[in-house]
PDB file of C-alpha atoms in Angstrom:
ATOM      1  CA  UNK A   1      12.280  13.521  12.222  1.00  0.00           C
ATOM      2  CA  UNK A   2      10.011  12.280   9.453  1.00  0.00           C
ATOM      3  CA  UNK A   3       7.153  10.003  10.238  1.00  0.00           C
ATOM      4  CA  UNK A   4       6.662   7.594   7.475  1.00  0.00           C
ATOM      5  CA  UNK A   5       3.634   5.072   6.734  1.00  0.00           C
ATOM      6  CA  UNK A   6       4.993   1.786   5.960  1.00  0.00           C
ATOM      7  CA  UNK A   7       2.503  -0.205   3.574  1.00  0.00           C
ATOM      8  CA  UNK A   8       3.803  -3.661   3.768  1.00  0.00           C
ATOM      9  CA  UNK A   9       2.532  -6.637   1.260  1.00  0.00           C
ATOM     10  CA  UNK A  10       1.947 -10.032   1.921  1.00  0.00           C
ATOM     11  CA  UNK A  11       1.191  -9.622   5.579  1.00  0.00           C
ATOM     12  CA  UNK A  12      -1.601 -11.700   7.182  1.00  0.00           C
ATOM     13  CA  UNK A  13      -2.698 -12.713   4.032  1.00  0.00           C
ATOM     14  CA  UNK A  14      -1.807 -16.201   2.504  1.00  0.00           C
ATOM     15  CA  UNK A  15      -0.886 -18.307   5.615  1.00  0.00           C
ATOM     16  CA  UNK A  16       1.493 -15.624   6.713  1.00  0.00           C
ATOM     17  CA  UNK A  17       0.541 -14.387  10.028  1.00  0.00           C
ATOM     18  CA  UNK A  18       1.903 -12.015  12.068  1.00  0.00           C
ATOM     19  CA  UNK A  19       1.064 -10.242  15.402  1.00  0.00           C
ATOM     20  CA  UNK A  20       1.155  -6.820  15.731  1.00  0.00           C
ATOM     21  CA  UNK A  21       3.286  -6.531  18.803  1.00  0.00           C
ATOM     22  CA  UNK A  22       5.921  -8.719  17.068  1.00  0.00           C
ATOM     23  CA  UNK A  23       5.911  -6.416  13.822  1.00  0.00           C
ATOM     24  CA  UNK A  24       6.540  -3.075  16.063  1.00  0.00           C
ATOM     25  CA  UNK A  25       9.053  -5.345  17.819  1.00  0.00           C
ATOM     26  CA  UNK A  26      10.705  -5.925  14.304  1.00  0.00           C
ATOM     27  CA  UNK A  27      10.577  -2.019  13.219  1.00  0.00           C
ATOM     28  CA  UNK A  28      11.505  -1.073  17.243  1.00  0.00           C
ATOM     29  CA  UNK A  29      14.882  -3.484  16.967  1.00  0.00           C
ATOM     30  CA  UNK A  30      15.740  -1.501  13.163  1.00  0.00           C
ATOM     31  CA  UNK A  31      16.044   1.538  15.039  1.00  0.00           C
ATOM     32  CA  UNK A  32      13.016   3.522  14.677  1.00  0.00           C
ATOM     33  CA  UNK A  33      11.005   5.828  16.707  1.00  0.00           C
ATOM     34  CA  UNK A  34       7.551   5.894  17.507  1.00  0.00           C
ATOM     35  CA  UNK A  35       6.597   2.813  15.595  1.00  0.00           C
ATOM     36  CA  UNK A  36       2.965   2.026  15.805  1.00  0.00           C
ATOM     37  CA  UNK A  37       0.193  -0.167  13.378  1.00  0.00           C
ATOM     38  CA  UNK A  38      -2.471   0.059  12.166  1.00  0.00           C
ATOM     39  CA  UNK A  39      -5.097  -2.567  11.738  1.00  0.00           C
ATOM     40  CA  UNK A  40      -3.983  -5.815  10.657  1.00  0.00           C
ATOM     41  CA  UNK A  41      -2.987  -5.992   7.314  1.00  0.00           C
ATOM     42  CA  UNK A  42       0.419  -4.523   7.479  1.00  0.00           C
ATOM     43  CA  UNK A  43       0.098  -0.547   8.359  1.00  0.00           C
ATOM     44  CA  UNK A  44       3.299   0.658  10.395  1.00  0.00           C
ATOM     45  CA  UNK A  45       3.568   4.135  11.280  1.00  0.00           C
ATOM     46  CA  UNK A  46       7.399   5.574  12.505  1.00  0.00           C
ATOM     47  CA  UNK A  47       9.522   8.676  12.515  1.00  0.00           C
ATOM     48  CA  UNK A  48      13.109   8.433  11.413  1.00  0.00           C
ATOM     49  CA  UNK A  49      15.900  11.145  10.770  1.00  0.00           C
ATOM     50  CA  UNK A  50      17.172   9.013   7.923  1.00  0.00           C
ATOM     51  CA  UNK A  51      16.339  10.666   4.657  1.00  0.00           C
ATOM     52  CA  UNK A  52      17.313   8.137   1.506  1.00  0.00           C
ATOM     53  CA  UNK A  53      14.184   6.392   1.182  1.00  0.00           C
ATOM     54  CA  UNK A  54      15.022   4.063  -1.060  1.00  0.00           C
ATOM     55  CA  UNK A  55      18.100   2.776   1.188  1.00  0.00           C
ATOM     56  CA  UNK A  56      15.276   2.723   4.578  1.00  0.00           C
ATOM     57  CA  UNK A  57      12.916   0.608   2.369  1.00  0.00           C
ATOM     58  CA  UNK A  58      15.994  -1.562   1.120  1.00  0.00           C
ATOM     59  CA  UNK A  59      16.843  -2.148   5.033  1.00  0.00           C
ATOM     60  CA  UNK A  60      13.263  -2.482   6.799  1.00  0.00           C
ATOM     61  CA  UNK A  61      12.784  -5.408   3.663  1.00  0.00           C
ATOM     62  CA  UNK A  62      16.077  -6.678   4.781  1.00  0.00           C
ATOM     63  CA  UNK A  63      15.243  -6.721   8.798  1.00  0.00           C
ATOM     64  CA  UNK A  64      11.524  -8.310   7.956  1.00  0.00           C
ATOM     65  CA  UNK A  65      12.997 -11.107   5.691  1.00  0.00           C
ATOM     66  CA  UNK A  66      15.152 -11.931   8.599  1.00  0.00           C
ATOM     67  CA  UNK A  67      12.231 -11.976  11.130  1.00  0.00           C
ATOM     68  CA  UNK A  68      10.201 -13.453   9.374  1.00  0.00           C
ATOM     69  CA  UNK A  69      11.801 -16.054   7.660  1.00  0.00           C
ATOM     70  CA  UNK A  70      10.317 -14.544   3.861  1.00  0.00           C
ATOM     71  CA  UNK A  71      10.190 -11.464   1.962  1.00  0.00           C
ATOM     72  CA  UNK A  72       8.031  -8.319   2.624  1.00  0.00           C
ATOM     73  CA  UNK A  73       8.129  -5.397  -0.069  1.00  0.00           C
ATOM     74  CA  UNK A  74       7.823  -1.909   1.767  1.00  0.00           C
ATOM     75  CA  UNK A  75       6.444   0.872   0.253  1.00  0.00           C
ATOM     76  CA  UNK A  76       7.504   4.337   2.247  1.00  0.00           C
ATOM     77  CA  UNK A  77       5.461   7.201   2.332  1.00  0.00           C
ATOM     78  CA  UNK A  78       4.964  10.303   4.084  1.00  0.00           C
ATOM     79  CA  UNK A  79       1.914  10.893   6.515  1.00  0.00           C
ATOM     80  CA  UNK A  80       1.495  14.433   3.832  1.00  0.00           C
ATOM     81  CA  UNK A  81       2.284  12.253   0.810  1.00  0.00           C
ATOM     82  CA  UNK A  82      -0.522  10.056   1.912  1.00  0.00           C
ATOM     83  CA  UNK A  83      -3.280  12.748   2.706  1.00  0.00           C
ATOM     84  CA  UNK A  84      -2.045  14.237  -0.790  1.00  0.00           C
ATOM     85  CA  UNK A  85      -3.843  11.271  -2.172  1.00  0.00           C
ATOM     86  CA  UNK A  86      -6.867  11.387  -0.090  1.00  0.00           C
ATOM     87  CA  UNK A  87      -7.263  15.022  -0.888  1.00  0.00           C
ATOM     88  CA  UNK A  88      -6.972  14.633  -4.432  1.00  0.00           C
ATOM     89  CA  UNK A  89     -10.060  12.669  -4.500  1.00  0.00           C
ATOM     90  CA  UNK A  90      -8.848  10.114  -7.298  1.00  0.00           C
ATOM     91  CA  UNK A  91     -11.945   8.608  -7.582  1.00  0.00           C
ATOM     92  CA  UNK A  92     -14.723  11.235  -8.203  1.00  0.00           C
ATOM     93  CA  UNK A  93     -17.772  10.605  -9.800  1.00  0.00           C
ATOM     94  CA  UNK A  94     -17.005   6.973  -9.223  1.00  0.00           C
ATOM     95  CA  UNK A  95     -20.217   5.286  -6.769  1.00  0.00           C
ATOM     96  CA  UNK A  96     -19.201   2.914  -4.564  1.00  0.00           C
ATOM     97  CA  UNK A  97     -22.285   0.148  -4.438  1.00  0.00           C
ATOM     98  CA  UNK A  98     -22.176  -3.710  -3.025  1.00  0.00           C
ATOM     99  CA  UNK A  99     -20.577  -4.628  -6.183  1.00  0.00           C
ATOM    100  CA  UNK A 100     -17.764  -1.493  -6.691  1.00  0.00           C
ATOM    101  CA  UNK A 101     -14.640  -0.950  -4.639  1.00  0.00           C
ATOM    102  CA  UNK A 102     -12.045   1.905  -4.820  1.00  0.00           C
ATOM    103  CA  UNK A 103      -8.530   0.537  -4.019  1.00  0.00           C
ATOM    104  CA  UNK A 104      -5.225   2.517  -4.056  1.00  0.00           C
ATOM    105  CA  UNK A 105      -2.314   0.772  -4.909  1.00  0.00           C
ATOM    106  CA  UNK A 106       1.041   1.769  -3.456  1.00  0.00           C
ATOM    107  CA  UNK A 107       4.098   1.379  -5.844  1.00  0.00           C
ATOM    108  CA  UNK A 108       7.619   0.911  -4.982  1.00  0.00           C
ATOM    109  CA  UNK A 109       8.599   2.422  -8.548  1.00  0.00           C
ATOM    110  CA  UNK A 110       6.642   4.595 -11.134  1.00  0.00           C
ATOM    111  CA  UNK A 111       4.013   3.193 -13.432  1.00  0.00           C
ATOM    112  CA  UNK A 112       6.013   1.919 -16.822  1.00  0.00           C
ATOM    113  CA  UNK A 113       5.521   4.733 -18.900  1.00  0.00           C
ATOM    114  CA  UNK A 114       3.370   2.146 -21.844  1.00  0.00           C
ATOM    115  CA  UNK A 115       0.683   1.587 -19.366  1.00  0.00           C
ATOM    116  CA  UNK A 116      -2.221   3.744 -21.156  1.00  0.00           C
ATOM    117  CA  UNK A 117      -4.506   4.667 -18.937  1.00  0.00           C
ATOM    118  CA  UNK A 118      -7.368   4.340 -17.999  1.00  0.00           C
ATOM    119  CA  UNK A 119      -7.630   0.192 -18.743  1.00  0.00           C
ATOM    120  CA  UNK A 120      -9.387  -2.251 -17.747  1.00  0.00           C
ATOM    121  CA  UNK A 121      -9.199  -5.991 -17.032  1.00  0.00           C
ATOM    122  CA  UNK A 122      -9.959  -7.976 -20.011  1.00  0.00           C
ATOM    123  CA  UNK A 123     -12.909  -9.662 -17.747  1.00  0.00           C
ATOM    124  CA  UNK A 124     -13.720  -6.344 -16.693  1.00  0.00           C
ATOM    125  CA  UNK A 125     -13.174  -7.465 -12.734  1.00  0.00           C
ATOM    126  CA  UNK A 126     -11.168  -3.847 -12.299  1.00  0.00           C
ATOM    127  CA  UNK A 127     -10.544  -0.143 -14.316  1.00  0.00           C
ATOM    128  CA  UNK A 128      -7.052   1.708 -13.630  1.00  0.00           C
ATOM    129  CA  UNK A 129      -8.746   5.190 -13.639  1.00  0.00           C
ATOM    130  CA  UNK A 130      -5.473   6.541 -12.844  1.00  0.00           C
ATOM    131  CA  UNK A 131      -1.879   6.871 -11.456  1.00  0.00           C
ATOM    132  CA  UNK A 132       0.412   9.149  -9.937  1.00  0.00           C
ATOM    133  CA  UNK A 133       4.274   8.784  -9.566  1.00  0.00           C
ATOM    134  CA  UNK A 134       3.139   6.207  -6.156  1.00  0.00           C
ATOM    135  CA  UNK A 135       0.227   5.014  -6.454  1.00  0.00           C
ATOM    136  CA  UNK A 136      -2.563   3.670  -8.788  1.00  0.00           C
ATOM    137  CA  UNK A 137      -6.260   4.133  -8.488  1.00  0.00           C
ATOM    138  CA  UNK A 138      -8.693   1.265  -9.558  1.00  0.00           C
ATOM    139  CA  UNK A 139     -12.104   0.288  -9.194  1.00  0.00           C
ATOM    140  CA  UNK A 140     -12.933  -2.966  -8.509  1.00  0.00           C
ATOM    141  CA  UNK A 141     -15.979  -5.051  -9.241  1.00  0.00           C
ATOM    142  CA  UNK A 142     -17.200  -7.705  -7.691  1.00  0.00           C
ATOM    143  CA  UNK A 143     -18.225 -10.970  -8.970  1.00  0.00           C
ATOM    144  CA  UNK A 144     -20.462 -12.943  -6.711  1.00  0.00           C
ATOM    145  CA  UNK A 145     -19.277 -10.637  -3.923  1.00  0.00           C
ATOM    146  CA  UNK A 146     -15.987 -11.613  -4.500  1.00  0.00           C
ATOM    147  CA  UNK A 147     -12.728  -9.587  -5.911  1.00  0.00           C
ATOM    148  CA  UNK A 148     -11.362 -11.621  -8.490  1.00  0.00           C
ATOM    149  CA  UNK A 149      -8.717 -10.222 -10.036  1.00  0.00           C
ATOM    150  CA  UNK A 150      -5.315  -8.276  -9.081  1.00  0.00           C
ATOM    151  CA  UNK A 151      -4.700  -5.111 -11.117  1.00  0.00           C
ATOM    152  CA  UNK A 152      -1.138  -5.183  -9.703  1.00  0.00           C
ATOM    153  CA  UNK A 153      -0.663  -8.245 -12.196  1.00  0.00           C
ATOM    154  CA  UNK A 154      -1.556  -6.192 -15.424  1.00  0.00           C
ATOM    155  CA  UNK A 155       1.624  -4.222 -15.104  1.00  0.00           C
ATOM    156  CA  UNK A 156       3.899  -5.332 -18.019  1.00  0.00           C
ATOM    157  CA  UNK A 157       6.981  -7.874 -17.399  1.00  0.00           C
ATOM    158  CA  UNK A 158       9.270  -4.858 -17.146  1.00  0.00           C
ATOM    159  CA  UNK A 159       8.091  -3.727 -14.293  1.00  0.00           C
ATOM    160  CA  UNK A 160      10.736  -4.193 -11.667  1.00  0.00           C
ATOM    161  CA  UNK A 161       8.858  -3.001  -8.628  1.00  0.00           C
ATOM    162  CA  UNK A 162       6.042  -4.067  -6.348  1.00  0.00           C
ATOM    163  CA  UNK A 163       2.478  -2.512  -4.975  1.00  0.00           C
ATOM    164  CA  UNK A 164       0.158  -3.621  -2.292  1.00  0.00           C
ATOM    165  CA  UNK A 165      -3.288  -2.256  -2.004  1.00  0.00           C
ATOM    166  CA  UNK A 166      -5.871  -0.642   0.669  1.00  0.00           C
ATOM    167  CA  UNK A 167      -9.008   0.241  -0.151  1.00  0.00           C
ATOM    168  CA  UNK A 168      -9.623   3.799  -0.428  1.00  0.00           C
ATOM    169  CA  UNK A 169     -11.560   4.760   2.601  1.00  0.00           C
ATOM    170  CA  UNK A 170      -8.795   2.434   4.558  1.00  0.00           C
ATOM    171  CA  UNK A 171      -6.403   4.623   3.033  1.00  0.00           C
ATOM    172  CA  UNK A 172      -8.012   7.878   4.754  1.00  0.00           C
ATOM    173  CA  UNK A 173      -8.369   5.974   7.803  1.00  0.00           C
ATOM    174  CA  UNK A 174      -4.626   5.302   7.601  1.00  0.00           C
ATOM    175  CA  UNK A 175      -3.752   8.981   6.935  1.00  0.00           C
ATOM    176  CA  UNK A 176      -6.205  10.326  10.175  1.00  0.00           C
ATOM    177  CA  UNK A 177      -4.458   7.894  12.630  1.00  0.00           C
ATOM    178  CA  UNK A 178      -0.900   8.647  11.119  1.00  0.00           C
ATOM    179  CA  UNK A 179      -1.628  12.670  11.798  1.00  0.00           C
ATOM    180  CA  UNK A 180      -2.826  11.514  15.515  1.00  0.00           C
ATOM    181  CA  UNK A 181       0.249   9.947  16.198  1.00  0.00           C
TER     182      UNK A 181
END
């Protein structure tokens, strides 16, 4: 049995609420074991003997669209594929002040191959330091205290996939109380 993090977008974010209790419920009725979450903002830990990703992902979208009533991109990962990206410290030398956040952000495909990075926002609200096969790494800076921007919207038109992101030390968090499970 694999235990998987599920990052989910969209959840309790934009008028779309949902309990806890009835997102394990959700996960719980698609068949999988274990399933716990983490904070609110759409963390779902679960183990699972299935092994085609890409077909799990396909079918936990499917059962949350029906729950919910509206569409929820998954991204799978591993509880070692996410501690892989804690460990490789993405953001060294990078401070972190009032005004600079360090957000990873979990893809459902690859990065297109003619994203050059590093890049930044024209406004200069965020930098794409990096990327790996799943995930990006960008720092964020705040305007009045405020993120303004969404890197995930500088990807180019052919992108076909999704991302959702968690803030760095969130993502370490995520990783600790995946391992405790």
């Amino acid at each position: 049995m694999e235990t998987y993090i599920a990052f989910l977008r969209a959840i309790n974010v934009g008028g779309r609420t949902v309990k806890m209790d009835r997102l394990r419920e959700l996960f719980e009725g698609l068949g999988l074991d274990g399933v716990r979450t983490y904070i609110q903002s759409g963390n779902v830990f679960f183990r699972t003997a299935e092994t085609d990703r890409v077909a799990l992902a396909a079918r936990i979208e499917a059962g949350l669209a029906e729950g919910l009533g509206y569409p929820v991109p998954v991204m799978l990962r591993t509880v070692e594929e996410v501690e892989a990206v804690v460990e490789s410290d993405p953001f060294a030398g990078v401070e972190v002040t009032e005004d600079v956040r360090l957000c990873v952000l979990f893809l459902s495909e690859p990065m297109p191959p003619e994203v050059e990075l590093p890049t930044a926002s024209p406004k200069g609200d965020w930098e794409m330091i990096g990327a790996n096969e799943g995930a990006a790494f960008v720092v964020m800076h705040l305007r009045g205290g405020r993120m303004n921007a969404n890197p995930a919207t500088f990807f180019p038109k052919s992108y076909r996939g999704q991302a959702t992101s968690r803030f760095f030390h969130t993502t370490a968090k995520i990783a600790a109380a995946a391992r405790k499970g």
